[in-house]
Short mmCIF file of N, CA, C and O in Angstrom, two decimals:
data_model
loop_
_atom_site.label_atom_id
_atom_site.label_comp_id
_atom_site.label_asym_id
_atom_site.label_seq_id
_atom_site.Cartn_x
_atom_site.Cartn_y
_atom_site.Cartn_z
N MET B 1 -106.04 27.33 -79.56
CA MET B 1 -107.01 27.10 -80.62
C MET B 1 -107.38 25.62 -80.69
O MET B 1 -106.54 24.76 -80.44
N THR B 2 -108.61 25.38 -81.05
CA THR B 2 -109.06 24.00 -81.24
C THR B 2 -108.84 23.59 -82.68
O THR B 2 -108.38 24.39 -83.51
N ARG B 3 -109.19 22.35 -82.98
CA ARG B 3 -109.04 21.88 -84.36
C ARG B 3 -109.96 22.63 -85.32
O ARG B 3 -109.68 22.74 -86.51
N LYS B 4 -111.06 23.13 -84.78
CA LYS B 4 -111.99 23.92 -85.60
C LYS B 4 -111.43 25.29 -85.92
O LYS B 4 -111.90 25.96 -86.83
N GLY B 5 -110.47 25.73 -85.11
CA GLY B 5 -109.93 27.06 -85.32
C GLY B 5 -110.49 28.07 -84.32
O GLY B 5 -110.14 29.24 -84.35
N THR B 6 -111.38 27.60 -83.43
CA THR B 6 -111.94 28.50 -82.43
C THR B 6 -111.03 28.50 -81.19
O THR B 6 -110.15 27.65 -81.05
N ALA B 7 -111.28 29.44 -80.32
CA ALA B 7 -110.48 29.52 -79.10
C ALA B 7 -110.77 28.35 -78.18
O ALA B 7 -111.90 27.85 -78.13
N CYS B 8 -109.79 27.90 -77.46
CA CYS B 8 -109.94 26.79 -76.53
C CYS B 8 -110.89 27.21 -75.40
O CYS B 8 -110.81 28.33 -74.90
N GLN B 9 -111.75 26.29 -74.98
CA GLN B 9 -112.74 26.60 -73.96
C GLN B 9 -112.29 26.22 -72.55
O GLN B 9 -112.99 26.51 -71.59
N SER B 10 -111.12 25.58 -72.43
CA SER B 10 -110.62 25.20 -71.11
C SER B 10 -110.08 26.44 -70.40
O SER B 10 -109.49 27.32 -71.02
N PRO B 11 -110.27 26.49 -69.07
CA PRO B 11 -109.76 27.65 -68.33
C PRO B 11 -108.23 27.61 -68.26
O PRO B 11 -107.62 26.56 -68.33
N ALA B 12 -107.65 28.77 -68.13
CA ALA B 12 -106.19 28.85 -68.01
C ALA B 12 -105.74 28.28 -66.68
O ALA B 12 -106.45 28.32 -65.69
N VAL B 13 -104.53 27.72 -66.67
CA VAL B 13 -103.95 27.21 -65.44
C VAL B 13 -103.65 28.41 -64.54
O VAL B 13 -103.30 29.49 -65.02
N LYS B 14 -103.81 28.22 -63.24
CA LYS B 14 -103.60 29.31 -62.29
C LYS B 14 -102.20 29.93 -62.47
O LYS B 14 -101.20 29.23 -62.47
N GLY B 15 -102.17 31.21 -62.67
CA GLY B 15 -100.91 31.93 -62.85
C GLY B 15 -100.37 31.90 -64.26
O GLY B 15 -99.28 32.39 -64.52
N ARG B 16 -101.10 31.30 -65.20
CA ARG B 16 -100.66 31.19 -66.59
C ARG B 16 -101.69 31.77 -67.54
O ARG B 16 -102.83 32.03 -67.14
N LYS B 17 -101.30 31.92 -68.79
CA LYS B 17 -102.22 32.46 -69.79
C LYS B 17 -102.87 31.37 -70.62
O LYS B 17 -103.76 31.64 -71.42
N ARG B 18 -102.38 30.11 -70.48
CA ARG B 18 -102.89 29.03 -71.32
C ARG B 18 -103.49 27.90 -70.49
O ARG B 18 -103.17 27.75 -69.32
N CYS B 19 -104.28 27.06 -71.12
CA CYS B 19 -104.88 25.92 -70.43
C CYS B 19 -103.87 24.80 -70.28
O CYS B 19 -102.79 24.83 -70.86
N ARG B 20 -104.24 23.76 -69.54
CA ARG B 20 -103.31 22.66 -69.27
C ARG B 20 -102.97 21.88 -70.53
O ARG B 20 -101.93 21.25 -70.60
N MET B 21 -103.84 21.90 -71.52
CA MET B 21 -103.58 21.14 -72.74
C MET B 21 -102.78 21.93 -73.76
O MET B 21 -102.27 21.37 -74.72
N HIS B 22 -102.67 23.21 -73.57
CA HIS B 22 -101.96 24.04 -74.54
C HIS B 22 -100.77 24.78 -73.94
O HIS B 22 -100.51 25.94 -74.27
N GLY B 23 -100.09 24.14 -73.05
CA GLY B 23 -98.83 24.69 -72.59
C GLY B 23 -98.81 25.30 -71.21
O GLY B 23 -97.88 26.03 -70.89
N GLY B 24 -99.79 24.99 -70.37
CA GLY B 24 -99.80 25.60 -69.05
C GLY B 24 -99.22 24.74 -67.94
O GLY B 24 -98.91 25.23 -66.88
N THR B 25 -99.06 23.43 -68.16
CA THR B 25 -98.66 22.55 -67.07
C THR B 25 -97.16 22.54 -66.81
O THR B 25 -96.73 22.30 -65.70
N ASN B 26 -96.35 22.74 -67.81
CA ASN B 26 -94.91 22.67 -67.64
C ASN B 26 -94.32 24.07 -67.74
O ASN B 26 -94.17 24.61 -68.83
N PRO B 27 -93.94 24.67 -66.62
CA PRO B 27 -93.42 26.02 -66.66
C PRO B 27 -91.95 26.09 -67.09
O PRO B 27 -91.37 27.15 -67.16
N GLY B 28 -91.32 24.93 -67.34
CA GLY B 28 -89.92 24.92 -67.74
C GLY B 28 -89.03 24.64 -66.54
O GLY B 28 -89.48 24.16 -65.51
N ALA B 29 -87.77 24.94 -66.68
CA ALA B 29 -86.81 24.68 -65.61
C ALA B 29 -87.11 25.59 -64.42
O ALA B 29 -87.55 26.73 -64.59
N PRO B 30 -86.87 25.09 -63.20
CA PRO B 30 -87.11 25.94 -62.03
C PRO B 30 -86.15 27.10 -61.97
O PRO B 30 -85.03 27.02 -62.49
N ARG B 31 -86.57 28.15 -61.34
CA ARG B 31 -85.69 29.30 -61.18
C ARG B 31 -84.53 28.92 -60.27
O ARG B 31 -84.70 28.19 -59.31
N GLY B 32 -83.35 29.41 -60.60
CA GLY B 32 -82.18 29.06 -59.80
C GLY B 32 -81.81 27.59 -59.98
O GLY B 32 -81.44 26.92 -59.03
N ASN B 33 -81.91 27.09 -61.20
CA ASN B 33 -81.65 25.69 -61.50
C ASN B 33 -80.22 25.32 -61.12
O ASN B 33 -79.27 25.79 -61.74
N GLN B 34 -80.06 24.47 -60.10
CA GLN B 34 -78.73 24.07 -59.64
C GLN B 34 -78.02 23.17 -60.64
O GLN B 34 -76.80 23.08 -60.64
N ASN B 35 -78.78 22.49 -61.50
CA ASN B 35 -78.16 21.59 -62.48
C ASN B 35 -77.50 22.35 -63.62
O ASN B 35 -76.70 21.77 -64.34
N ALA B 36 -77.83 23.60 -63.79
CA ALA B 36 -77.27 24.38 -64.88
C ALA B 36 -76.11 25.26 -64.44
O ALA B 36 -75.55 25.97 -65.25
N ARG B 37 -75.75 25.17 -63.17
CA ARG B 37 -74.67 26.00 -62.67
C ARG B 37 -73.33 25.53 -63.18
O ARG B 37 -73.11 24.35 -63.42
N LYS B 38 -72.41 26.44 -63.34
CA LYS B 38 -71.06 26.11 -63.77
C LYS B 38 -70.27 25.64 -62.55
O LYS B 38 -70.38 26.22 -61.48
N HIS B 39 -69.50 24.58 -62.71
CA HIS B 39 -68.75 24.05 -61.57
C HIS B 39 -67.29 24.46 -61.61
O HIS B 39 -66.61 24.35 -60.60
N GLY B 40 -66.77 24.89 -62.74
CA GLY B 40 -65.38 25.32 -62.82
C GLY B 40 -64.39 24.18 -62.89
O GLY B 40 -63.18 24.39 -62.76
N GLY B 41 -64.87 22.95 -63.10
CA GLY B 41 -63.98 21.80 -63.15
C GLY B 41 -63.06 21.79 -64.35
O GLY B 41 -62.04 21.11 -64.34
N TYR B 42 -63.38 22.54 -65.39
CA TYR B 42 -62.56 22.57 -66.59
C TYR B 42 -62.02 23.96 -66.85
O TYR B 42 -61.61 24.27 -67.97
N SER B 43 -61.97 24.79 -65.84
CA SER B 43 -61.44 26.13 -66.02
C SER B 43 -59.93 26.06 -66.20
O SER B 43 -59.28 25.08 -65.84
N ALA B 44 -59.35 27.11 -66.74
CA ALA B 44 -57.91 27.14 -67.00
C ALA B 44 -57.13 26.99 -65.69
O ALA B 44 -56.10 26.30 -65.63
N LYS B 45 -57.63 27.61 -64.65
CA LYS B 45 -56.96 27.54 -63.35
C LYS B 45 -56.93 26.11 -62.80
O LYS B 45 -55.91 25.63 -62.31
N THR B 46 -58.06 25.42 -62.92
CA THR B 46 -58.14 24.04 -62.43
C THR B 46 -57.25 23.12 -63.25
O THR B 46 -56.54 22.28 -62.69
N LEU B 47 -57.28 23.26 -64.57
CA LEU B 47 -56.45 22.41 -65.42
C LEU B 47 -54.97 22.64 -65.16
O LEU B 47 -54.18 21.70 -65.17
N GLU B 48 -54.60 23.87 -64.89
CA GLU B 48 -53.20 24.18 -64.57
C GLU B 48 -52.80 23.49 -63.26
O GLU B 48 -51.71 22.92 -63.16
N ALA B 49 -53.68 23.51 -62.28
CA ALA B 49 -53.40 22.86 -61.00
C ALA B 49 -53.26 21.35 -61.18
O ALA B 49 -52.38 20.72 -60.57
N VAL B 50 -54.09 20.76 -62.01
CA VAL B 50 -54.02 19.31 -62.27
C VAL B 50 -52.69 18.97 -62.94
O VAL B 50 -52.03 17.98 -62.56
N ARG B 51 -52.27 19.77 -63.91
CA ARG B 51 -50.99 19.53 -64.58
C ARG B 51 -49.84 19.62 -63.58
O ARG B 51 -48.89 18.83 -63.62
N TYR B 52 -49.91 20.58 -62.67
CA TYR B 52 -48.88 20.78 -61.67
C TYR B 52 -48.77 19.57 -60.74
O TYR B 52 -47.68 19.04 -60.50
N VAL B 53 -49.91 19.08 -60.27
CA VAL B 53 -49.92 17.93 -59.37
C VAL B 53 -49.40 16.68 -60.09
O VAL B 53 -48.65 15.89 -59.53
N LYS B 54 -49.78 16.51 -61.36
CA LYS B 54 -49.31 15.35 -62.12
C LYS B 54 -47.81 15.41 -62.34
O LYS B 54 -47.12 14.38 -62.30
N ALA B 55 -47.27 16.61 -62.57
CA ALA B 55 -45.83 16.77 -62.75
C ALA B 55 -45.09 16.39 -61.47
O ALA B 55 -44.06 15.71 -61.51
N ILE B 56 -45.60 16.81 -60.33
CA ILE B 56 -44.98 16.46 -59.05
C ILE B 56 -45.04 14.95 -58.84
O ILE B 56 -44.07 14.32 -58.41
N ALA B 57 -46.17 14.33 -59.18
CA ALA B 57 -46.32 12.88 -59.03
C ALA B 57 -45.32 12.15 -59.91
O ALA B 57 -44.73 11.14 -59.50
N ARG B 58 -45.08 12.65 -61.13
CA ARG B 58 -44.09 12.04 -62.03
C ARG B 58 -42.69 12.12 -61.42
O ARG B 58 -41.93 11.16 -61.47
N LEU B 59 -42.36 13.29 -60.85
CA LEU B 59 -41.05 13.46 -60.23
C LEU B 59 -40.87 12.49 -59.06
O LEU B 59 -39.81 11.87 -58.91
N VAL B 60 -41.87 12.36 -58.23
CA VAL B 60 -41.79 11.48 -57.07
C VAL B 60 -41.68 10.02 -57.52
O VAL B 60 -40.92 9.24 -56.95
N ARG B 61 -42.42 9.66 -58.56
CA ARG B 61 -42.41 8.29 -59.06
C ARG B 61 -41.04 7.93 -59.64
O ARG B 61 -40.58 6.80 -59.54
N ASP B 62 -40.37 8.89 -60.28
CA ASP B 62 -39.09 8.63 -60.94
C ASP B 62 -37.89 8.66 -60.01
O ASP B 62 -36.78 8.34 -60.41
N VAL B 63 -38.07 9.04 -58.76
CA VAL B 63 -36.96 9.05 -57.79
C VAL B 63 -36.61 7.61 -57.46
O VAL B 63 -37.48 6.82 -57.10
N PRO B 64 -35.31 7.24 -57.57
CA PRO B 64 -34.93 5.86 -57.26
C PRO B 64 -35.13 5.55 -55.79
O PRO B 64 -34.92 6.37 -54.92
N GLN B 65 -35.56 4.32 -55.52
CA GLN B 65 -35.80 3.88 -54.14
C GLN B 65 -34.47 3.56 -53.48
O GLN B 65 -33.57 2.99 -54.09
N ALA B 66 -34.32 3.92 -52.21
CA ALA B 66 -33.06 3.68 -51.50
C ALA B 66 -32.99 2.30 -50.93
O ALA B 66 -33.88 1.61 -50.69
#
């Protein structure tokens, strides 16, 4: 709609229902957005493995040197 309240006279963007000034230029995030994927870095399994490795490192560090 225009400021007058009439329908916009601009043609719709190819493949869209709206013109470039009313929401046709930005289709949003791309399909299969790799930035939104879960990496599992904070999963329970990963945190458990980190705790295990840190415990082993503590044991090795506390062993007296010969």
